[in-house]
Coordinates of C-alpha atoms in Angstrom, one line a residue:
M1 CA -244.9 2.0 -57.3
Y2 CA -247.5 2.4 -54.9
N3 CA -246.2 -0.2 -52.6
E4 CA -242.8 1.7 -52.5
A5 CA -244.5 4.9 -51.9
E6 CA -246.3 3.3 -48.9
Y7 CA -243.1 1.9 -47.4
L8 CA -241.6 5.4 -47.9
V9 CA -244.5 6.9 -45.8
H10 CA -244.0 4.4 -43.1
F11 CA -240.3 5.1 -43.1
L12 CA -240.9 8.9 -42.9
S13 CA -243.4 8.3 -40.1
D14 CA -240.8 6.3 -37.9
L15 CA -238.4 9.2 -38.6
V16 CA -240.8 11.2 -36.4
N17 CA -240.2 8.9 -33.5
C18 CA -236.5 9.3 -34.0
H19 CA -236.8 13.0 -33.8
V20 CA -235.4 13.4 -37.3
I21 CA -238.7 14.8 -38.7
A22 CA -240.9 17.3 -37.0
A23 CA -244.5 16.1 -36.0
P24 CA -246.2 19.3 -37.5
S25 CA -244.8 18.7 -41.0
M26 CA -245.9 15.0 -40.8
V27 CA -249.3 16.1 -39.8
A28 CA -249.3 18.5 -42.7
M29 CA -248.4 15.9 -45.2
F30 CA -251.2 13.7 -43.9
E31 CA -253.6 16.6 -44.4
N32 CA -252.6 17.0 -48.0
F33 CA -253.1 13.3 -48.3
L34 CA -256.8 13.5 -47.2
S35 CA -257.3 16.7 -49.3
V36 CA -257.6 14.4 -52.2
T37 CA -260.8 13.1 -50.9
Q38 CA -262.4 16.5 -51.7
E39 CA -261.2 16.5 -55.5
E40 CA -264.0 16.1 -58.0
D41 CA -264.3 13.8 -61.0
I42 CA -261.7 11.4 -59.8
P43 CA -261.8 7.7 -59.3
Q44 CA -262.6 6.3 -55.8
V45 CA -259.4 4.3 -55.9
R46 CA -257.3 7.4 -55.9
C47 CA -258.9 8.6 -52.7
D48 CA -258.7 5.1 -51.2
W49 CA -254.9 5.0 -51.6
Y50 CA -254.2 8.2 -49.9
V51 CA -256.7 7.3 -47.1
F52 CA -254.9 3.9 -46.7
A53 CA -251.4 5.6 -46.7
F54 CA -252.5 7.7 -43.8
L55 CA -254.2 5.2 -41.8
S56 CA -251.4 2.5 -42.4
S57 CA -248.8 4.8 -41.1
L58 CA -250.6 5.3 -37.7
P59 CA -249.2 2.1 -36.1
W60 CA -245.8 3.5 -36.5
V61 CA -246.3 7.1 -35.6
G62 CA -249.9 7.5 -34.0
K63 CA -248.7 7.6 -30.5
E64 CA -246.1 10.3 -31.1
L65 CA -248.4 12.5 -33.1
Y66 CA -251.3 12.2 -30.8
E67 CA -249.1 13.2 -27.8
K68 CA -248.0 16.4 -29.7
K69 CA -250.9 17.1 -31.9
D70 CA -254.1 15.5 -30.6
A71 CA -256.5 18.0 -32.0
E72 CA -255.2 17.7 -35.5
I73 CA -255.1 13.8 -35.5
D74 CA -258.7 13.8 -34.2
R75 CA -259.8 16.2 -37.1
L76 CA -258.0 13.9 -39.6
L77 CA -259.7 10.8 -38.0
S78 CA -263.1 12.4 -38.3
H79 CA -262.4 13.5 -41.9
T80 CA -261.5 9.9 -42.5
E81 CA -264.5 8.5 -41.0
S82 CA -266.8 10.8 -42.8
Y83 CA -265.3 9.6 -46.1
L84 CA -265.5 6.0 -45.5
K85 CA -269.1 6.3 -44.5
H86 CA -270.0 7.8 -47.9
R87 CA -267.7 5.6 -49.9
Q88 CA -269.2 3.0 -52.4
K89 CA -268.5 -0.6 -51.8
I90 CA -270.2 -2.4 -54.6
H91 CA -266.9 -4.2 -55.5
V92 CA -266.8 -6.1 -52.3
P93 CA -269.0 -9.2 -53.5
M94 CA -266.8 -9.6 -56.4
L95 CA -263.7 -9.8 -54.5
Q96 CA -264.9 -12.1 -51.6
V97 CA -263.4 -15.5 -51.5
W98 CA -266.6 -16.9 -49.9
T99 CA -270.3 -15.9 -50.1
A100 CA -270.7 -16.4 -46.4
D101 CA -269.1 -14.4 -43.5
K102 CA -269.0 -17.4 -41.0
P103 CA -266.8 -18.3 -39.2
H104 CA -264.6 -15.3 -40.3
P105 CA -266.0 -12.1 -41.7
Q106 CA -264.7 -10.8 -45.1
E107 CA -264.2 -7.1 -44.7
E108 CA -263.2 -4.6 -47.2
Y109 CA -259.5 -3.5 -46.6
L110 CA -260.2 0.1 -45.6
D111 CA -263.2 -0.7 -43.4
C112 CA -261.1 -3.4 -41.7
L113 CA -258.0 -1.0 -41.3
W114 CA -260.3 1.7 -39.9
S115 CA -261.7 -0.8 -37.3
Q116 CA -258.1 -1.6 -36.3
I117 CA -257.1 2.1 -35.9
Q118 CA -260.2 2.7 -33.8
K119 CA -259.2 -0.1 -31.3
F120 CA -255.8 0.9 -31.6
K121 CA -256.7 4.6 -30.3
K122 CA -258.9 2.9 -27.7
D123 CA -255.9 1.0 -26.6
H124 CA -253.9 4.4 -26.2
W125 CA -251.8 3.8 -29.3
Q126 CA -250.1 0.8 -27.7
E127 CA -248.7 -2.1 -30.0
R128 CA -245.9 -4.6 -29.4
H129 CA -244.9 -5.9 -32.7
I130 CA -243.0 -2.9 -34.4
L131 CA -239.2 -3.2 -34.0
R132 CA -238.0 0.3 -32.5
P133 CA -234.3 0.0 -32.0
Y134 CA -234.0 3.9 -31.8
L135 CA -235.6 3.8 -28.2
A136 CA -232.1 2.7 -26.9
F137 CA -230.8 6.0 -28.1
D138 CA -233.7 8.2 -27.1
S139 CA -231.8 10.3 -24.6
I140 CA -229.4 11.4 -27.5
L141 CA -232.0 11.7 -30.3
C142 CA -234.3 13.8 -28.4
K143 CA -231.7 16.6 -28.5
A144 CA -231.2 16.2 -32.3
L145 CA -232.2 19.0 -34.8
Q146 CA -235.6 18.2 -36.2
H147 CA -236.4 18.9 -39.9
N148 CA -239.6 19.8 -41.6
L149 CA -240.7 17.9 -44.7
P150 CA -241.0 20.0 -47.8
P151 CA -244.7 20.8 -48.8
F152 CA -246.0 17.8 -50.4
T153 CA -248.8 18.2 -53.2
P154 CA -250.4 15.0 -54.5
P155 CA -249.7 14.5 -58.2
P156 CA -252.9 15.5 -60.2
H157 CA -255.1 12.6 -61.8
T158 CA -254.9 12.0 -65.4
E159 CA -256.6 9.7 -67.8
N160 CA -253.6 7.4 -67.8
S161 CA -253.3 7.2 -63.9
V162 CA -253.5 3.6 -62.6
Y163 CA -254.1 2.9 -58.9
P164 CA -254.0 -0.1 -56.6
M165 CA -257.3 -2.1 -56.7
P166 CA -259.4 -2.5 -53.5
R167 CA -259.2 -5.8 -51.6
V168 CA -261.1 -7.9 -49.1
I169 CA -259.3 -9.1 -46.2
F170 CA -258.8 -13.0 -46.0
W171 CA -258.7 -14.8 -42.6
M172 CA -258.8 -18.3 -41.9
F173 CA -257.6 -18.7 -38.5
D174 CA -258.3 -17.1 -35.0
Y175 CA -256.9 -17.6 -31.4
T176 CA -259.1 -20.8 -31.0
D177 CA -257.1 -22.7 -33.8
D178 CA -253.8 -22.9 -32.0
P179 CA -254.9 -23.1 -28.2
E180 CA -251.4 -24.5 -27.2
G181 CA -249.1 -22.0 -28.7
P182 CA -249.0 -18.2 -28.4
V183 CA -252.3 -16.3 -28.8
M184 CA -253.2 -15.1 -32.2
P185 CA -253.9 -11.2 -32.3
G186 CA -257.6 -10.5 -32.9
S187 CA -258.8 -9.5 -36.3
H188 CA -259.3 -5.9 -35.3
S189 CA -256.1 -5.6 -33.4
V190 CA -253.5 -3.4 -35.1
E191 CA -250.9 -6.0 -34.4
R192 CA -252.6 -8.3 -37.0
F193 CA -252.4 -5.6 -39.5
V194 CA -248.6 -5.0 -38.7
I195 CA -247.8 -8.8 -38.8
E196 CA -249.6 -9.4 -42.2
E197 CA -248.2 -6.3 -43.8
N198 CA -244.6 -7.3 -42.9
L199 CA -245.2 -10.8 -44.3
H200 CA -246.7 -9.5 -47.4
C201 CA -243.6 -7.3 -47.8
I202 CA -241.3 -10.3 -47.4
I203 CA -243.0 -12.2 -50.1
K204 CA -243.0 -9.2 -52.3
S205 CA -239.2 -8.7 -51.7
H206 CA -238.1 -12.3 -52.3
W207 CA -241.0 -14.2 -54.3
K208 CA -238.4 -15.0 -57.1
E209 CA -236.2 -17.1 -54.6
R210 CA -238.4 -19.4 -52.9
K211 CA -235.7 -20.7 -50.4
T212 CA -234.7 -17.3 -49.4
C213 CA -238.3 -16.1 -49.1
A214 CA -239.2 -19.3 -46.8
A215 CA -236.2 -18.5 -44.7
Q216 CA -237.1 -14.9 -44.2
L217 CA -240.7 -15.6 -43.4
L218 CA -239.6 -18.2 -40.6
S219 CA -237.0 -15.8 -39.2
Y220 CA -239.7 -13.1 -38.7
P221 CA -238.7 -11.0 -35.6
G222 CA -240.6 -11.9 -32.5
N223 CA -241.8 -15.3 -33.8
N224 CA -241.9 -16.7 -30.3
K225 CA -244.7 -14.1 -29.3
I226 CA -247.1 -15.1 -32.2
P227 CA -248.2 -18.4 -33.9
L228 CA -246.1 -17.5 -36.8
N229 CA -246.7 -20.6 -39.0
Y230 CA -250.6 -19.9 -38.7
H231 CA -249.8 -16.2 -40.0
I232 CA -247.5 -17.4 -42.8
V233 CA -250.0 -20.0 -44.2
E234 CA -253.0 -17.4 -43.9
V235 CA -250.9 -14.5 -45.7
I236 CA -249.8 -17.1 -48.5
F237 CA -253.5 -18.3 -49.1
A238 CA -254.6 -14.6 -48.9
E239 CA -252.3 -13.7 -51.8
L240 CA -253.2 -17.1 -53.7
F241 CA -257.0 -16.5 -53.5
Q242 CA -256.8 -12.8 -54.2
L243 CA -259.4 -11.7 -56.9
P244 CA -259.2 -11.0 -59.5
S245 CA -255.7 -12.4 -59.8
P246 CA -252.9 -13.2 -57.3
P247 CA -249.9 -10.6 -57.0
H248 CA -247.5 -13.4 -58.3
I249 CA -247.7 -16.6 -60.5
E250 CA -249.7 -19.2 -58.8
V251 CA -247.0 -21.9 -58.9
M252 CA -244.7 -19.7 -56.7
Y253 CA -247.0 -20.2 -53.7
T254 CA -246.9 -24.0 -54.1
A255 CA -243.1 -24.0 -54.4
L256 CA -242.9 -21.6 -51.3
L257 CA -245.3 -23.9 -49.2
I258 CA -243.2 -26.9 -50.2
E259 CA -240.0 -25.2 -49.1
L260 CA -241.7 -24.1 -45.8
C261 CA -242.7 -27.6 -45.1
K262 CA -239.0 -28.8 -45.7
L263 CA -237.7 -26.2 -43.3
Q264 CA -240.3 -26.8 -40.6
P265 CA -241.3 -30.4 -41.1
G266 CA -242.4 -30.8 -37.4
S267 CA -245.0 -28.1 -37.3
L268 CA -245.9 -26.3 -40.7
P269 CA -247.2 -29.4 -42.5
Q270 CA -249.7 -29.9 -39.6
V271 CA -250.9 -26.2 -40.0
L272 CA -251.2 -26.6 -43.8
A273 CA -253.2 -29.7 -43.4
Q274 CA -255.5 -27.9 -41.0
A275 CA -255.9 -25.1 -43.3
A276 CA -256.8 -27.6 -46.3
E277 CA -259.5 -29.2 -44.1
M278 CA -260.8 -25.6 -43.3
L279 CA -260.9 -24.8 -47.1
Y280 CA -262.5 -28.2 -48.0
M281 CA -265.4 -27.6 -45.3
R282 CA -266.1 -24.3 -46.8
L283 CA -266.1 -25.2 -50.5
D284 CA -269.9 -24.8 -50.8
T285 CA -269.7 -21.1 -50.4
M286 CA -266.4 -20.7 -52.1
N287 CA -265.7 -18.6 -55.3
T288 CA -265.2 -20.8 -58.3
T289 CA -262.1 -19.2 -59.3
C290 CA -260.6 -19.7 -55.8
I291 CA -261.8 -23.4 -55.9
D292 CA -259.8 -23.8 -59.1
R293 CA -256.6 -22.3 -57.6
F294 CA -257.2 -24.6 -54.5
I295 CA -257.4 -27.6 -56.8
N296 CA -254.2 -26.6 -58.6
W297 CA -252.2 -26.0 -55.4
F298 CA -253.5 -29.0 -53.6
S299 CA -252.8 -31.6 -56.3
H300 CA -249.3 -30.0 -57.0
H301 CA -248.5 -30.1 -53.3
L302 CA -249.6 -33.8 -52.8
S303 CA -247.5 -34.8 -55.8
N304 CA -244.4 -33.6 -53.9
F305 CA -245.3 -35.6 -50.7
Q306 CA -246.0 -39.0 -52.1
F307 CA -249.9 -38.2 -52.2
R308 CA -250.2 -38.7 -48.5
R309 CA -253.5 -37.5 -47.2
S310 CA -256.2 -39.0 -44.9
W311 CA -258.8 -39.3 -47.7
E312 CA -261.2 -41.0 -45.4
D313 CA -261.8 -37.5 -43.8
W314 CA -263.3 -36.4 -47.2
S315 CA -265.5 -39.5 -47.6
D316 CA -268.6 -37.4 -47.2
C317 CA -268.1 -36.4 -50.9
L318 CA -268.9 -40.0 -51.9
T319 CA -272.6 -39.6 -50.8
Q320 CA -273.1 -36.1 -52.6
D321 CA -274.2 -35.2 -56.0
L322 CA -271.3 -35.3 -58.5
E323 CA -271.9 -31.6 -59.3
K324 CA -271.7 -30.5 -55.8
P325 CA -268.4 -28.5 -54.9
K326 CA -266.9 -31.2 -52.6
S327 CA -267.3 -34.0 -55.2
K328 CA -266.1 -32.0 -58.0
F329 CA -263.2 -30.8 -55.9
V330 CA -262.0 -34.4 -55.0
R331 CA -262.4 -35.7 -58.6
E332 CA -260.5 -32.6 -60.0
V333 CA -257.7 -33.0 -57.6
L334 CA -257.4 -36.7 -58.3
E335 CA -257.3 -36.0 -62.1
K336 CA -254.7 -33.3 -61.6
C337 CA -252.5 -35.7 -59.5
M338 CA -252.6 -38.2 -62.3
S339 CA -251.1 -35.5 -64.6
C340 CA -248.4 -34.9 -62.1
K341 CA -247.1 -38.4 -61.9
S342 CA -246.5 -41.4 -63.9
T343 CA -248.8 -44.5 -63.7
T344 CA -246.5 -46.2 -61.4
A345 CA -247.4 -43.5 -58.7
V346 CA -251.1 -43.0 -59.6
K347 CA -253.5 -45.2 -61.5
I348 CA -254.4 -43.4 -64.6
G349 CA -257.6 -44.4 -66.3
L350 CA -257.0 -44.6 -70.0
M351 CA -259.6 -45.0 -72.7
I352 CA -258.4 -48.3 -74.5
V353 CA -259.4 -48.3 -78.1
E354 CA -260.8 -51.8 -78.8
L355 CA -261.4 -52.5 -82.5
G356 CA -263.6 -55.4 -83.1
G357 CA -263.5 -57.3 -86.4
S358 CA -267.1 -56.4 -87.1
L359 CA -266.6 -52.7 -86.8
P360 CA -266.4 -50.7 -90.0
G361 CA -262.8 -49.9 -90.9
Y362 CA -261.4 -52.6 -88.7
T363 CA -259.1 -54.1 -91.4
V364 CA -257.9 -50.3 -92.3
A365 CA -257.2 -49.8 -88.6
L366 CA -255.0 -52.9 -88.5
C367 CA -253.2 -51.8 -91.6
L368 CA -252.6 -48.3 -90.1
M369 CA -251.2 -49.8 -86.8
I370 CA -248.6 -51.8 -88.9
A371 CA -247.8 -48.8 -91.1
I372 CA -247.4 -46.3 -88.3
K373 CA -245.3 -48.8 -86.4
S374 CA -243.2 -49.1 -89.5
K375 CA -242.7 -45.3 -89.8
A376 CA -244.9 -44.8 -92.8
S377 CA -244.9 -41.5 -94.5
N378 CA -248.0 -39.2 -94.8
D379 CA -248.6 -40.4 -98.5
E380 CA -248.6 -43.9 -97.4
I381 CA -251.1 -43.2 -94.8
F382 CA -253.4 -41.4 -97.3
N383 CA -253.3 -44.5 -99.5
I384 CA -254.3 -46.8 -96.7
L385 CA -257.2 -44.4 -95.6
K386 CA -258.6 -44.5 -99.2
G387 CA -259.8 -48.0 -98.2
V388 CA -262.3 -46.6 -95.6
P389 CA -265.9 -46.4 -96.9
N390 CA -267.2 -42.8 -97.2
P391 CA -270.9 -42.3 -97.8
N392 CA -270.4 -38.5 -98.2
K393 CA -267.9 -39.1 -101.1
D394 CA -268.5 -37.0 -104.3
D395 CA -268.6 -38.7 -107.6
D396 CA -265.8 -36.3 -108.6
D397 CA -263.7 -36.8 -105.5
D398 CA -261.0 -39.1 -106.9
E399 CA -258.6 -38.5 -104.0
G400 CA -261.2 -39.4 -101.3
L401 CA -260.7 -36.0 -99.5
T402 CA -264.4 -35.3 -98.9
F403 CA -265.4 -35.1 -95.0
S404 CA -265.5 -38.6 -93.7
P405 CA -266.3 -39.2 -90.0
L406 CA -265.3 -42.9 -90.1
K407 CA -262.0 -42.0 -91.9
I408 CA -261.2 -39.5 -89.0
E409 CA -262.3 -41.9 -86.5
V410 CA -260.2 -44.8 -87.8
F411 CA -257.2 -42.6 -88.1
V412 CA -257.4 -40.6 -84.8
Q413 CA -258.4 -43.5 -82.6
T414 CA -255.5 -45.7 -84.1
L415 CA -252.8 -42.9 -83.8
L416 CA -253.8 -41.9 -80.2
H417 CA -254.0 -45.4 -79.1
L418 CA -250.4 -46.0 -80.5
A419 CA -249.1 -42.7 -78.8
A420 CA -250.8 -43.3 -75.4
K421 CA -247.7 -43.9 -73.6
S422 CA -246.8 -40.2 -72.7
F423 CA -247.4 -36.8 -73.6
S424 CA -244.2 -36.8 -75.7
H425 CA -245.4 -39.7 -77.8
S426 CA -248.7 -37.9 -78.5
F427 CA -247.0 -34.7 -79.5
S428 CA -244.6 -36.5 -81.8
A429 CA -247.6 -38.4 -83.3
L430 CA -249.4 -35.2 -84.0
A431 CA -246.3 -33.4 -85.4
K432 CA -245.5 -36.4 -87.8
F433 CA -248.9 -36.8 -89.4
H434 CA -249.8 -33.0 -89.2
R435 CA -250.5 -33.0 -93.0
V436 CA -252.9 -35.8 -92.6
F437 CA -254.8 -34.1 -89.9
K438 CA -254.9 -31.0 -92.0
V439 CA -256.5 -32.9 -95.0
L440 CA -259.1 -34.8 -92.8
A441 CA -260.1 -31.7 -90.9
E442 CA -260.2 -29.4 -93.9
G443 CA -263.9 -28.2 -93.5
D444 CA -265.7 -27.1 -90.2
E445 CA -267.4 -30.5 -89.8
G446 CA -263.9 -32.2 -90.1
K447 CA -262.5 -30.1 -87.4
L448 CA -265.3 -30.6 -85.2
H449 CA -265.2 -34.4 -85.5
V450 CA -261.6 -34.5 -84.9
L451 CA -262.2 -32.9 -81.4
R452 CA -264.9 -35.2 -80.8
V453 CA -262.8 -38.3 -81.5
V454 CA -260.0 -36.9 -79.3
Y455 CA -262.5 -36.6 -76.5
E456 CA -263.9 -40.1 -76.9
V457 CA -260.5 -41.7 -76.9
R458 CA -259.1 -39.5 -73.9
K459 CA -262.4 -38.7 -71.8
N460 CA -260.8 -40.5 -68.9
H461 CA -257.7 -38.3 -69.1
P462 CA -258.9 -34.8 -69.1
Q463 CA -255.2 -33.3 -68.7
M464 CA -254.4 -35.2 -72.0
I465 CA -257.5 -33.7 -73.8
A466 CA -256.4 -30.1 -72.6
V467 CA -253.0 -30.5 -73.7
L468 CA -253.9 -32.0 -77.0
V469 CA -256.4 -29.4 -77.8
E470 CA -253.8 -26.8 -76.7
I471 CA -251.4 -27.6 -79.5
R472 CA -254.2 -27.9 -82.0
T473 CA -253.8 -24.4 -83.5
Q474 CA -252.7 -25.5 -86.9
I475 CA -255.0 -28.5 -87.2
V476 CA -258.3 -27.0 -86.0
D477 CA -259.2 -23.3 -85.5
C478 CA -260.4 -21.5 -82.4
A479 CA -264.0 -21.4 -83.7
A480 CA -264.2 -25.1 -84.0
V481 CA -262.8 -25.5 -80.4
A482 CA -265.5 -23.1 -79.2
N483 CA -268.3 -24.9 -81.1
W484 CA -267.1 -28.1 -79.7
I485 CA -267.2 -26.8 -76.0
F486 CA -270.8 -25.6 -76.3
S487 CA -272.0 -28.7 -78.3
S488 CA -274.5 -31.0 -76.9
E489 CA -271.8 -33.9 -76.8
L490 CA -269.9 -32.0 -74.1
A491 CA -273.0 -30.9 -72.1
H492 CA -272.3 -33.4 -69.3
D493 CA -268.7 -32.1 -69.0
F494 CA -269.6 -28.5 -69.3
T495 CA -268.9 -27.7 -65.7
R496 CA -265.7 -29.5 -65.4
F497 CA -262.6 -27.3 -64.9
Y498 CA -260.5 -28.7 -67.8
V499 CA -263.2 -27.5 -70.3
W500 CA -263.0 -24.0 -69.1
E501 CA -259.2 -24.2 -69.1
I502 CA -259.3 -25.1 -72.8
L503 CA -261.9 -22.2 -73.4
H504 CA -259.6 -19.7 -71.6
S505 CA -256.6 -20.8 -73.5
T506 CA -258.5 -20.6 -76.8
I507 CA -259.8 -17.1 -76.2
C508 CA -256.3 -15.9 -75.3
K509 CA -254.9 -17.3 -78.4
M510 CA -257.6 -15.8 -80.7
N511 CA -256.9 -12.4 -78.8
K512 CA -253.3 -12.6 -79.6
H513 CA -254.0 -13.5 -83.1
V514 CA -256.4 -10.5 -83.5
L515 CA -253.8 -8.2 -82.0
K516 CA -251.3 -9.5 -84.3
I517 CA -253.5 -8.9 -87.4
H518 CA -254.4 -5.5 -86.2
R519 CA -250.8 -4.5 -85.7
E520 CA -249.9 -5.8 -89.2
L521 CA -252.9 -4.0 -90.7
E522 CA -251.8 -0.7 -89.0
E523 CA -248.2 -1.3 -90.3
T524 CA -249.5 -1.9 -93.8
K525 CA -251.6 1.3 -93.6
A526 CA -248.5 3.2 -92.5
R527 CA -246.4 1.9 -95.4
L528 CA -249.2 2.6 -97.9
A529 CA -249.5 6.2 -96.6
R530 CA -245.8 6.7 -96.8
Q531 CA -245.9 5.4 -100.3
H532 CA -248.8 7.7 -101.2
K533 CA -246.9 10.6 -99.7
R534 CA -243.8 9.7 -101.8
L535 CA -245.7 9.3 -105.1
Q536 CA -247.2 12.8 -104.4
L537 CA -243.8 14.3 -103.8
L538 CA -242.5 12.6 -107.0
S539 CA -245.4 13.8 -109.1
T540 CA -244.9 17.4 -107.8

């Protein structure tokens, strides 16, 4: 809603240049915008949006208004400067992609726009990137009847009002990164703001159709005057790394960059490689969430281009601590690549279960392998597992259903070993022997031990662990998964991304379950209240 309102304000501003709207009425509307900053007991984001709507319109109409209403515009700019000086910015560190400001500063979006407008005014309101087709008809339009905008009163703030979140401006490139092509506008030039706003608008309009979106981005007007590929890549990464969440789903940006590479195979892949190198070099100061998104994008992108990459350029990670960002990044990327392709494309390290003749349960494991290959039923599996010794067995447990670590190890290791060929085989195995899992993992100890065994069998394939645990809802509960993640056995993998993916998924599932139970409880209370009311009516 606010994006559409912003575009509408820009449109109305441009109508002043066409002599359709009178300049004084436009100034009056901007004055009403800035009057919001004097309201009391309102969130800062409300004031921010109205200030942004005013400042972001000046590239379109600033020159025209200043020529006709210079005193009024100076007063509005002075009011804006006063507001920005007293504005709180405690949110900035949380929204920054990097903790360091070199080589490019990470400015809060209103502060950045204010600096751009100040330079714009200093340059006598001159810009070269907004299309103005009406200039060809200026001699006719200047004689047209101008209209006054009706008085505008900002809607009052309510408890349910939701405003756009503040942002931090993301920059990767400057004029030194493309010395041979057109010069990239400076970070505080209003042209930089206009170009980025237009590219963001194209993505917002066409993000559901990647081919159309890519074609529209590459056909941006005036692309011969700017290093367009650099601007496009920078804007896409700005959205991908936007905190706390990107405007669109992450995979859209991957698909869009792949499509752009296909349309511009001679130039855009080189810019993208340059961007990836820059991001890698700055990993030490990069936000962890953004590193995770970088890993997901880069591994997905590589899987679509035969994993071609000059890996020797990143060989410095081999001499670093495994917990350092660069080492962790390369390892996570390779593991993600393994999950994107079959073993013929990437060598996948799989934990092979070796059952030695001297190991406890060896004979039972062999019988299990034969039975599973012969498509045995759940009851037949139970009968075979009775042969596994269980020191925890109670005297009155004739069925042998007491928690047995060895029984779980023999069954889970054997089953996952036979189902190691693909994800589909693993899913089918879990589904077929679901009842066996439920019985073996009946208590808290059993559920935790199932997770431990799954990890031991698949610890060289984190993606498989994540997927197997993801579909575990009806075998082990969320509490067991949380206890397993924070257990001492998983301490050495605690900072691995797949562990936090599992935890995030588990919390989401538990939250949905709680909401479902709460909704059912409220519905039950409502039904009970209706029944009580009906009984009271009958009794009277």
